PDB file of C-alpha atoms in Angstrom:
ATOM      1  CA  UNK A   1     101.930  74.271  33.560  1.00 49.00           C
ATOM      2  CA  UNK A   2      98.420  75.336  32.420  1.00 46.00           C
ATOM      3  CA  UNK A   3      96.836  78.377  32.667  1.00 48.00           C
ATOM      4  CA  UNK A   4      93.684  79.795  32.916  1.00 49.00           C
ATOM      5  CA  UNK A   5      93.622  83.560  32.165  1.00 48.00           C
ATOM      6  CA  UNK A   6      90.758  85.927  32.540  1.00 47.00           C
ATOM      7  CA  UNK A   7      90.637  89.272  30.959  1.00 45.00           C
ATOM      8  CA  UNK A   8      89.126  91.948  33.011  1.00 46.00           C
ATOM      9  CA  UNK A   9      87.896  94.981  31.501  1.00 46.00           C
ATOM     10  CA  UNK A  10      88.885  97.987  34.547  1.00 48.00           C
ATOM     11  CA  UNK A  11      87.101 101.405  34.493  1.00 51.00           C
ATOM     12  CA  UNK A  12      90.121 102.955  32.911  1.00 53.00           C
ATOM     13  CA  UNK A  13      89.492 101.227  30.046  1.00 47.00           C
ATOM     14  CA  UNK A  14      92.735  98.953  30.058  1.00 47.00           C
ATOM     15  CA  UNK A  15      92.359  94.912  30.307  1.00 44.00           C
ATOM     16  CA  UNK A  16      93.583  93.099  33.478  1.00 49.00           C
ATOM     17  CA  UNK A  17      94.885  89.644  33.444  1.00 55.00           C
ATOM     18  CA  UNK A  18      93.833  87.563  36.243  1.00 53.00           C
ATOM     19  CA  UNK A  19      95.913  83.987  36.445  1.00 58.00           C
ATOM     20  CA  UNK A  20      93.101  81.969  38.155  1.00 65.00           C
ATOM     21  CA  UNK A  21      95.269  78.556  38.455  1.00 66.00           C
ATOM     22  CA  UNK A  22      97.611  80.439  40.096  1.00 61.00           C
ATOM     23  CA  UNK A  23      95.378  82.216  42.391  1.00 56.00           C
ATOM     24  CA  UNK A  24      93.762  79.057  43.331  1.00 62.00           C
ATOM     25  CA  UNK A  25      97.516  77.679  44.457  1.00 65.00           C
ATOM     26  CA  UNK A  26      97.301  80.448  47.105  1.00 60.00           C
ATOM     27  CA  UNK A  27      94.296  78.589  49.216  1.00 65.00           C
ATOM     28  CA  UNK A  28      96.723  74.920  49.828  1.00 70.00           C
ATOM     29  CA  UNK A  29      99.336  77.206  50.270  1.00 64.00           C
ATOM     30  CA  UNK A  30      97.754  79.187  52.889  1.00 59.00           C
ATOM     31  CA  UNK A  31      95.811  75.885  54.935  1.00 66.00           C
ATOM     32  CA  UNK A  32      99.230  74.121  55.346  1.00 69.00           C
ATOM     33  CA  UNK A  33     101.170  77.795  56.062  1.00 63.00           C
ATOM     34  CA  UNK A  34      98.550  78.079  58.584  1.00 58.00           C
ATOM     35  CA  UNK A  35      98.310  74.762  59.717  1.00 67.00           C
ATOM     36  CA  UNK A  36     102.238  75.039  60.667  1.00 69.00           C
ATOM     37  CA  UNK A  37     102.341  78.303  61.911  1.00 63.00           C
ATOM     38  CA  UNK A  38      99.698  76.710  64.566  1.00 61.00           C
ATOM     39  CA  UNK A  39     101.859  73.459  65.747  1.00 70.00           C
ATOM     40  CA  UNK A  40     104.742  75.995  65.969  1.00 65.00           C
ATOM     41  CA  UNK A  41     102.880  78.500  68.195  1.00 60.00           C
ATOM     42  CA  UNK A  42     101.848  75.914  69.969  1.00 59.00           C
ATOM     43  CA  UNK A  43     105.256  74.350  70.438  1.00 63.00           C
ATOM     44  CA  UNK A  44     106.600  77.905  71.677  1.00 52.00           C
ATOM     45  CA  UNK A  45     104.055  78.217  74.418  1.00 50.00           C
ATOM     46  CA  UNK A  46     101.544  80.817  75.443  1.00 47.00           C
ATOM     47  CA  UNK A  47     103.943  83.719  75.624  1.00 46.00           C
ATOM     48  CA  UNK A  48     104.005  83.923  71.988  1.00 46.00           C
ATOM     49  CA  UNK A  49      99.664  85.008  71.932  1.00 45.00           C
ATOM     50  CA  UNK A  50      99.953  87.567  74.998  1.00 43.00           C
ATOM     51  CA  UNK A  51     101.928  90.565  75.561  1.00 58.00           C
ATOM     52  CA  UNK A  52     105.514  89.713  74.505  1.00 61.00           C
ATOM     53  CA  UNK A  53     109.062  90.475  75.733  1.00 63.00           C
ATOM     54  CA  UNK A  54     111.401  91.838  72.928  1.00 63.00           C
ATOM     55  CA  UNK A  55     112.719  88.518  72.004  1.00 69.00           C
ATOM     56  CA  UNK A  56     109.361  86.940  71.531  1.00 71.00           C
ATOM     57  CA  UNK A  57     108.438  89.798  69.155  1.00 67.00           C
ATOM     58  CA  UNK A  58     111.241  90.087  67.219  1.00 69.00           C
ATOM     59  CA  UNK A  59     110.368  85.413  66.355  1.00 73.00           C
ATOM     60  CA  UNK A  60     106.920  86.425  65.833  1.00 74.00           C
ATOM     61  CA  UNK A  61     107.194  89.152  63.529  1.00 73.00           C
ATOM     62  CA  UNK A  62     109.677  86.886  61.973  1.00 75.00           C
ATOM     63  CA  UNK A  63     107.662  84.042  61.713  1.00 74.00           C
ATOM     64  CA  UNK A  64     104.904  86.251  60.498  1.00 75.00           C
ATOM     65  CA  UNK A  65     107.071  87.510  57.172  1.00 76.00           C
ATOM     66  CA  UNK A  66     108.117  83.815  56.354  1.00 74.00           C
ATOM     67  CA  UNK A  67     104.263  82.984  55.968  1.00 73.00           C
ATOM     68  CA  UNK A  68     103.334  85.497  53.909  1.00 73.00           C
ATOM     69  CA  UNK A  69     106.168  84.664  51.378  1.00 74.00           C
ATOM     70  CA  UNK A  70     105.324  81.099  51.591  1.00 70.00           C
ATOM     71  CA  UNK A  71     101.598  82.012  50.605  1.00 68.00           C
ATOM     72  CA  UNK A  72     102.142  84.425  48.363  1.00 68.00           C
ATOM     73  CA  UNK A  73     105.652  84.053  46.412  1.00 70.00           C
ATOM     74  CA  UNK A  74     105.561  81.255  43.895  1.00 67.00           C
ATOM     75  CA  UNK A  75     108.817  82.126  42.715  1.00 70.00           C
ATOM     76  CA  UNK A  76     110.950  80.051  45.526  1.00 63.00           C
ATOM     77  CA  UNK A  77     110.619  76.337  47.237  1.00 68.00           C
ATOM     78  CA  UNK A  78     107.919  76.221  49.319  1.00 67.00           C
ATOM     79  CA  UNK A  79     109.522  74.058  51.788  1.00 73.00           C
ATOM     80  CA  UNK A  80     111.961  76.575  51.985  1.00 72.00           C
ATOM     81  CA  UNK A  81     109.511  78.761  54.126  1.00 72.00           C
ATOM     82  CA  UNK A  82     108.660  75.898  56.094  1.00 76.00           C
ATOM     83  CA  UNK A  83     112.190  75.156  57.546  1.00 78.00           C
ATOM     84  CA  UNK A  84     112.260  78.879  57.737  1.00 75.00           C
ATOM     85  CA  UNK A  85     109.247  78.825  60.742  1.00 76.00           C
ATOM     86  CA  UNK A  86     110.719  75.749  62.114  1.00 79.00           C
ATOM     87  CA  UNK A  87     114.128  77.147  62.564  1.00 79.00           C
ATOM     88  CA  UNK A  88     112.406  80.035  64.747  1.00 76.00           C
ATOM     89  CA  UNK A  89     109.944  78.395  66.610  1.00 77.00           C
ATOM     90  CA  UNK A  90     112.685  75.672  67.643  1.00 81.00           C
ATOM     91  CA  UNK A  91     114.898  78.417  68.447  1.00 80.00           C
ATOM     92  CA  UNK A  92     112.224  79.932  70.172  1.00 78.00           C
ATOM     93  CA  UNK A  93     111.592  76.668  71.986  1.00 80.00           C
ATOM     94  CA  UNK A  94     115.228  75.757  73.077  1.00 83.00           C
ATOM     95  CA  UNK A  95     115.468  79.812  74.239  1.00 79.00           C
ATOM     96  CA  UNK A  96     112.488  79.352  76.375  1.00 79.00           C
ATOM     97  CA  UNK A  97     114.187  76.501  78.092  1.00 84.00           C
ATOM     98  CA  UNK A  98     117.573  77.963  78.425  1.00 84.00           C
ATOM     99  CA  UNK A  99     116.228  80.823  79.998  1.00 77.00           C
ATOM    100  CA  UNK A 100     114.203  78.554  82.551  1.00 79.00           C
ATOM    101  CA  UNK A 101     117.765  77.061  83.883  1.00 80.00           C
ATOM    102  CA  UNK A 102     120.031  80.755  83.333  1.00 80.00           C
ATOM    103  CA  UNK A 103     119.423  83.920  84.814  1.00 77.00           C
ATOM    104  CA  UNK A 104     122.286  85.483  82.990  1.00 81.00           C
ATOM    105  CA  UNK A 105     120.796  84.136  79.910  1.00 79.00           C
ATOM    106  CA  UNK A 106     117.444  85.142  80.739  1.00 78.00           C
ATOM    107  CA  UNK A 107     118.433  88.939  81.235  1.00 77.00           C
ATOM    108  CA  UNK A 108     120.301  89.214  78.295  1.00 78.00           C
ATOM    109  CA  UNK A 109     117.437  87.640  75.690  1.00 72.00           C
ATOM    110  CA  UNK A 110     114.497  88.507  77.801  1.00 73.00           C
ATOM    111  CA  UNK A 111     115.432  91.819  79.467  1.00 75.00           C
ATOM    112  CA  UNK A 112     114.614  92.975  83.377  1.00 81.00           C
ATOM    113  CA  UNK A 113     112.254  95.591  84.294  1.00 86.00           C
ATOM    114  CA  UNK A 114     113.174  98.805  84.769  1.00 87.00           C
ATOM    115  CA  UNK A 115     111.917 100.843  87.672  1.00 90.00           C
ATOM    116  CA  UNK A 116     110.551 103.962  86.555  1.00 90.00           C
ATOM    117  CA  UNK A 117     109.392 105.992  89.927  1.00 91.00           C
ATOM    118  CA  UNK A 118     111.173 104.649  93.012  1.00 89.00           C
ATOM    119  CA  UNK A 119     109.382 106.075  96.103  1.00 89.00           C
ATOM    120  CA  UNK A 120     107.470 108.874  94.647  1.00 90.00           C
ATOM    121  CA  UNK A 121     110.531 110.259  92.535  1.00 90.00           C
ATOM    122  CA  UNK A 122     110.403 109.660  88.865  1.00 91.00           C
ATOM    123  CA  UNK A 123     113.934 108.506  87.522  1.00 89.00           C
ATOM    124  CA  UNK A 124     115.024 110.192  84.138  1.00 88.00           C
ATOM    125  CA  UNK A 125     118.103 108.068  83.573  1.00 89.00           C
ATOM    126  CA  UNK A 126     115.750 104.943  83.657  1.00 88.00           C
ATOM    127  CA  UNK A 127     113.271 106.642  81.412  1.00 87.00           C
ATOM    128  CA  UNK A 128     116.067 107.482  78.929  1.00 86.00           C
ATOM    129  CA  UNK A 129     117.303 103.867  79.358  1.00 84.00           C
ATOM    130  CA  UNK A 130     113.542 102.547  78.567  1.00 83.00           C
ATOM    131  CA  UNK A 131     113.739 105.436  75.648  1.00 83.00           C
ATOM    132  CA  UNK A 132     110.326 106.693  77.275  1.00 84.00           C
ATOM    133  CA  UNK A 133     109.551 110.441  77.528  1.00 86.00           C
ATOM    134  CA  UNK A 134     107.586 111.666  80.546  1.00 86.00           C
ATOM    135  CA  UNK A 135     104.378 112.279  77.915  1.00 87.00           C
ATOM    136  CA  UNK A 136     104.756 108.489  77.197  1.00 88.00           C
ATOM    137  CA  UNK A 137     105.019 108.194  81.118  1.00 89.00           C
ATOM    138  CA  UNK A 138     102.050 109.702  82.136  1.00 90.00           C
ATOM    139  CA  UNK A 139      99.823 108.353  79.145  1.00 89.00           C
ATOM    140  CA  UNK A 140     100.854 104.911  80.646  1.00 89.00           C
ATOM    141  CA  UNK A 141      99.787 105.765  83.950  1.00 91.00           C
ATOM    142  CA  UNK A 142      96.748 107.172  82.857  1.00 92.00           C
ATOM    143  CA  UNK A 143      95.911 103.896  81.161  1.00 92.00           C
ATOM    144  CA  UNK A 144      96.483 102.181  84.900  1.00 92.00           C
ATOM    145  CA  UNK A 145      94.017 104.220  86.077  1.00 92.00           C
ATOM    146  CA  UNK A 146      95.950 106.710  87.683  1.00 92.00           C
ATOM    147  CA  UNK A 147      95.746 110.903  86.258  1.00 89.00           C
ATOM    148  CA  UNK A 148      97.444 111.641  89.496  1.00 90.00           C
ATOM    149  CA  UNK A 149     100.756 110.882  89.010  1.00 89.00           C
ATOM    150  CA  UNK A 150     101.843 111.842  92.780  1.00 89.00           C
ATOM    151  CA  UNK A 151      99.458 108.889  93.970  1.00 92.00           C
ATOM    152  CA  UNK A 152     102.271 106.367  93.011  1.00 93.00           C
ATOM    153  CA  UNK A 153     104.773 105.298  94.900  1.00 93.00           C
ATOM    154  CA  UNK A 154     106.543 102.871  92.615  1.00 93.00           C
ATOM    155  CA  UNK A 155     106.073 102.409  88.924  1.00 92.00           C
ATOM    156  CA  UNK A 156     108.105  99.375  87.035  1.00 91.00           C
ATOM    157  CA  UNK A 157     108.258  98.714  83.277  1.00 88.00           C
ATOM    158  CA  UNK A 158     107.909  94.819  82.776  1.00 85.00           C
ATOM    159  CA  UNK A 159     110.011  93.017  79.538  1.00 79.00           C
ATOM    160  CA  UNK A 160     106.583  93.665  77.595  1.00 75.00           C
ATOM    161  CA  UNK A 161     106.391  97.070  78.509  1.00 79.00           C
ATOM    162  CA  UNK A 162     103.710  96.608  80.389  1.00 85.00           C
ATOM    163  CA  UNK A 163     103.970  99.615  83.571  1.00 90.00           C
ATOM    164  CA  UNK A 164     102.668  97.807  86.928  1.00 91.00           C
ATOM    165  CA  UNK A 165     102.360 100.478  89.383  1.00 94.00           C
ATOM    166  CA  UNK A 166     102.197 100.301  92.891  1.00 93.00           C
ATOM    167  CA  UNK A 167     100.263 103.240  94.718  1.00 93.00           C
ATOM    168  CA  UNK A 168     100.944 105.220  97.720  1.00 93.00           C
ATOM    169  CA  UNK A 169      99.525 103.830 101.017  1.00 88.00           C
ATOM    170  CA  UNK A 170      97.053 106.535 101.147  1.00 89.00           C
ATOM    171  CA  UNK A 171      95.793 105.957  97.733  1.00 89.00           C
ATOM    172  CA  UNK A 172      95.429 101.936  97.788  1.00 88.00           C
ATOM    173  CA  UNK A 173      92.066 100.278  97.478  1.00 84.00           C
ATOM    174  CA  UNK A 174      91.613  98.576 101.170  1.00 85.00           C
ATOM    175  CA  UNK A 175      90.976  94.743 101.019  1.00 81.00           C
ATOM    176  CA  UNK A 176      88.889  92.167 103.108  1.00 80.00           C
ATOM    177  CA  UNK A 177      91.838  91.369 105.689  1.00 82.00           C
ATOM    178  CA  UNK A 178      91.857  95.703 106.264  1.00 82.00           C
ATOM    179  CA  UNK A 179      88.197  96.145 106.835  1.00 82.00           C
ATOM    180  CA  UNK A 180      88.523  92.942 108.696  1.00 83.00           C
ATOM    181  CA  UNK A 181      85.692  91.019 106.735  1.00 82.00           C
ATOM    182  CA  UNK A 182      85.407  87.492 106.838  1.00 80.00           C
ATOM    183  CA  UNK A 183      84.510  85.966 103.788  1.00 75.00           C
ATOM    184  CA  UNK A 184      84.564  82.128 102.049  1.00 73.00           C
ATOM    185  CA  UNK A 185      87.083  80.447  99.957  1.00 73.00           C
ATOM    186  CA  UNK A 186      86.625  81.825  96.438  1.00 68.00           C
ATOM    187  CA  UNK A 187      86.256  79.303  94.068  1.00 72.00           C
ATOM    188  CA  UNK A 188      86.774  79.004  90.143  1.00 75.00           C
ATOM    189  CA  UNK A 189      83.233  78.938  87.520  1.00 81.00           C
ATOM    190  CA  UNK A 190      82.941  75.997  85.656  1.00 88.00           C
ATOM    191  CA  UNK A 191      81.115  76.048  82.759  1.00 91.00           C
ATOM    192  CA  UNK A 192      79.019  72.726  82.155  1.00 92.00           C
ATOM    193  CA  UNK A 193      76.535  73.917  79.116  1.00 92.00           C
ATOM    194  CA  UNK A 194      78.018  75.792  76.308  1.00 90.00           C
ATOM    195  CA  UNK A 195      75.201  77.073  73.456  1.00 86.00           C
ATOM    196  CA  UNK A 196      73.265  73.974  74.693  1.00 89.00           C
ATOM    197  CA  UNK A 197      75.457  71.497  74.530  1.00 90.00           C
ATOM    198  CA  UNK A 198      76.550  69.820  77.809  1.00 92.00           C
ATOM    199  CA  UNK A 199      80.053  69.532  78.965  1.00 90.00           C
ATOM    200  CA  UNK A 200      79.940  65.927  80.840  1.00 90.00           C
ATOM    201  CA  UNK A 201      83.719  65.834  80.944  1.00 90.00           C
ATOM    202  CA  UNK A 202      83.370  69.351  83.242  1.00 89.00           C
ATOM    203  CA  UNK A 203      80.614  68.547  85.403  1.00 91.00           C
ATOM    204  CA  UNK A 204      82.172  65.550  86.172  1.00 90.00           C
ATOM    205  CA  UNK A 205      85.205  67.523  87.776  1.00 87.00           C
ATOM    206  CA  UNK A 206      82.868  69.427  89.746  1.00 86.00           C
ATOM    207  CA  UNK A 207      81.550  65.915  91.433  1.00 88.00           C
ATOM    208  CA  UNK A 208      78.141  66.347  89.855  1.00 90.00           C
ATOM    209  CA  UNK A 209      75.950  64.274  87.957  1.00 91.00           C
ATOM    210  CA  UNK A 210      73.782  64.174  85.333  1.00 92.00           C
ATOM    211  CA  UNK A 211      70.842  63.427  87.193  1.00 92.00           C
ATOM    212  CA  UNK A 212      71.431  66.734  89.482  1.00 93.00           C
ATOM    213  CA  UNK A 213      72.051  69.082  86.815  1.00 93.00           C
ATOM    214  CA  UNK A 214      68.576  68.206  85.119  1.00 92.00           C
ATOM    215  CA  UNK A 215      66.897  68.440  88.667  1.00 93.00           C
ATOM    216  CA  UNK A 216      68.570  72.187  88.896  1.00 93.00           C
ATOM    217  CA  UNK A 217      67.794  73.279  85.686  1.00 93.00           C
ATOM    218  CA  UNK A 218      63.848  71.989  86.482  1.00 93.00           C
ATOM    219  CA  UNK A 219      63.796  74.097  89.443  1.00 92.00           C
ATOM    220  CA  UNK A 220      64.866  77.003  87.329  1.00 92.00           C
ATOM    221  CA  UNK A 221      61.854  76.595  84.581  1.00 91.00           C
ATOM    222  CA  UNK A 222      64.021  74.542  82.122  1.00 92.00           C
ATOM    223  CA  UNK A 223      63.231  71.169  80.547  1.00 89.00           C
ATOM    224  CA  UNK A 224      66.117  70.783  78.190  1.00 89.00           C
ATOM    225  CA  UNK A 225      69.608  72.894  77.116  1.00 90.00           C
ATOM    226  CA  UNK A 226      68.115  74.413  74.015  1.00 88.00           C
ATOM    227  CA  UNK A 227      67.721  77.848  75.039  1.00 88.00           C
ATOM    228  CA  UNK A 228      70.720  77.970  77.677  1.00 91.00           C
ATOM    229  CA  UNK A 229      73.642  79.924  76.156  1.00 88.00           C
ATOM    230  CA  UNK A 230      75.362  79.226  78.858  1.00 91.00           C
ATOM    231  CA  UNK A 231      75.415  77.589  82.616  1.00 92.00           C
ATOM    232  CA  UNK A 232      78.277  77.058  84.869  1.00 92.00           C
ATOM    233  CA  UNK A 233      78.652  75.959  88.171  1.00 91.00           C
ATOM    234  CA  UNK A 234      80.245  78.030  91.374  1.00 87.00           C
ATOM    235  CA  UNK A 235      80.731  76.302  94.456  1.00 85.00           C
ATOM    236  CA  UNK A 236      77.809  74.396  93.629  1.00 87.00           C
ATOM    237  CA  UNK A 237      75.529  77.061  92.541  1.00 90.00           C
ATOM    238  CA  UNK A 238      73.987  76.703  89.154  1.00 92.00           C
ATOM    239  CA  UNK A 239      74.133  79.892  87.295  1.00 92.00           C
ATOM    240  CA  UNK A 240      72.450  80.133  83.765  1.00 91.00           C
ATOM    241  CA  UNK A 241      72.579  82.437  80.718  1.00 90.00           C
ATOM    242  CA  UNK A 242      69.493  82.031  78.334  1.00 87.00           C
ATOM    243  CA  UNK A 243      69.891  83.103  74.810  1.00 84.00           C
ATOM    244  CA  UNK A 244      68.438  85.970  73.910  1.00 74.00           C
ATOM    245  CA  UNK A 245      67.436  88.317  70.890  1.00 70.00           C
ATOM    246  CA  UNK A 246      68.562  91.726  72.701  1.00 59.00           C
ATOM    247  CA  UNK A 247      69.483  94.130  70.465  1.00 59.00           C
ATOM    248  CA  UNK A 248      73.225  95.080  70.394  1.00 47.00           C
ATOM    249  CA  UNK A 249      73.347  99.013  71.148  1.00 46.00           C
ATOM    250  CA  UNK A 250      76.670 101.269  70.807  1.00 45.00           C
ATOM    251  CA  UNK A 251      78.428 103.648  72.831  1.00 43.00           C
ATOM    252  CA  UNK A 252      78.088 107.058  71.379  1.00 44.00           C
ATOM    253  CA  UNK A 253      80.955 109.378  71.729  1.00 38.00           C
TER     254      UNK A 253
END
């Protein structure tokens, strides 16, 4: 095979050799890694992009190792990597439906939560078991919102080790049905102009027509999508958010 060798001169005064052929190999090698690594995510669901049970890190850590060999080591098959990722995400695949149909199954690859304060009282045998010390407990209460840690009442460690808490009766936020408030059905935003292009496909699903969007946007001062960034539609409500040059300010700490 050809080669194409620069010589770079380096500060220190030594030459470097730079194979640019073979650095070149690395961008096909990376579009098709990447181009599985997508089908297979996608083929393992939703679980494998959000926070993920010890099983589902363990593949995706996995599959993450396989496609940086198969971009960067020229030294093996390249299909080999390939069946690698494959291997996992159909394992991955045929785990997620096992443990649909198995509870047993789904405990033992998945895990269960563990409940951390039962009725006010923190358990140390289930914080040894989650291998959690109480500093690790109370910095994941305080990132729940809770610095009190006698406001809670129950405190569970999900498979991703997420903590949902549940707080005392005294300490919960009261809802509509407590202050006995009436209010209407709450219903979902849809967005029907994105950057100023329209979404027909999504204003068609909220049973509304061309010819009533432009007569909404008229009333509100605009003659075209151009300048809308973005417009979406609540219970029939036309909501819109112009573009805008505002300048993007920090938080200083």
């Amino acid at each position: 095979m050809y080669k194409l060798i620069f010589f770079v001169y380096t500060n220190n005064g030594d030459f470097m050799n730079i194979d640019i052929i073979e650095a070149l190999r690395i961008i096909p090698r990376g579009a098709i890694s990447l181009v599985v690594l997508f089908f297979i995510t996608k083929l393992m669901g939703k679980k494998q992009v959000s926070e993920l049970s010890l099983f589902d890190y363990v593949i995706g850590i996995s599959i993450g190792n396989f496609t940086a060999e198969m971009v960067m080591n020229f030294d093996y098959q390249y299909i080999n990597g390939i069946i690698a990722i494959l291997t996992f995400g159909i394992i991955s695949y045929l785990v997620s439906i096992v443990t649909l149909k198995s509870i047993h199954l789904r405990r033992f690859l998945i895990g269960v939560p563990t409940v951390i304060i039962e009725d006010g009282k923190i358990s140390l045998n289930a914080l040894r078991k989650a291998k959690l010390d109480i500093n690790d407990l109370l910095e994941e209460c305080r990132g729940e919102g809770y610095f009190d840690i006698s406001e809670i009442s129950y405190a569970i460690l999900e498979v991703n080790g997420k903590l949902s808490i549940l707080p005392k009766s005294d300490y919960q936020v009261p809802n509509l049905k407590d202050l006995k408030i009436k209010k209407d059905k709450a219903y979902l935003s849809v967005n029907v102009i994105i950057d100023g292009v329209l979404m027909e496909e999504n204003l068609k699903n909220c049973n509304k027509g061309l010819e009533w969007l432009n007569k909404e946007l008229k009333k509100q001062g605009y003659a075209n999508y151009d300048n809308i960034l973005l417009a979406t539609i609540t219970n029939g409500v036309l909501s819109i958010f112009e573009k805008n040059s505002m300048e993007a300010k920090e938080v200083l700490e």
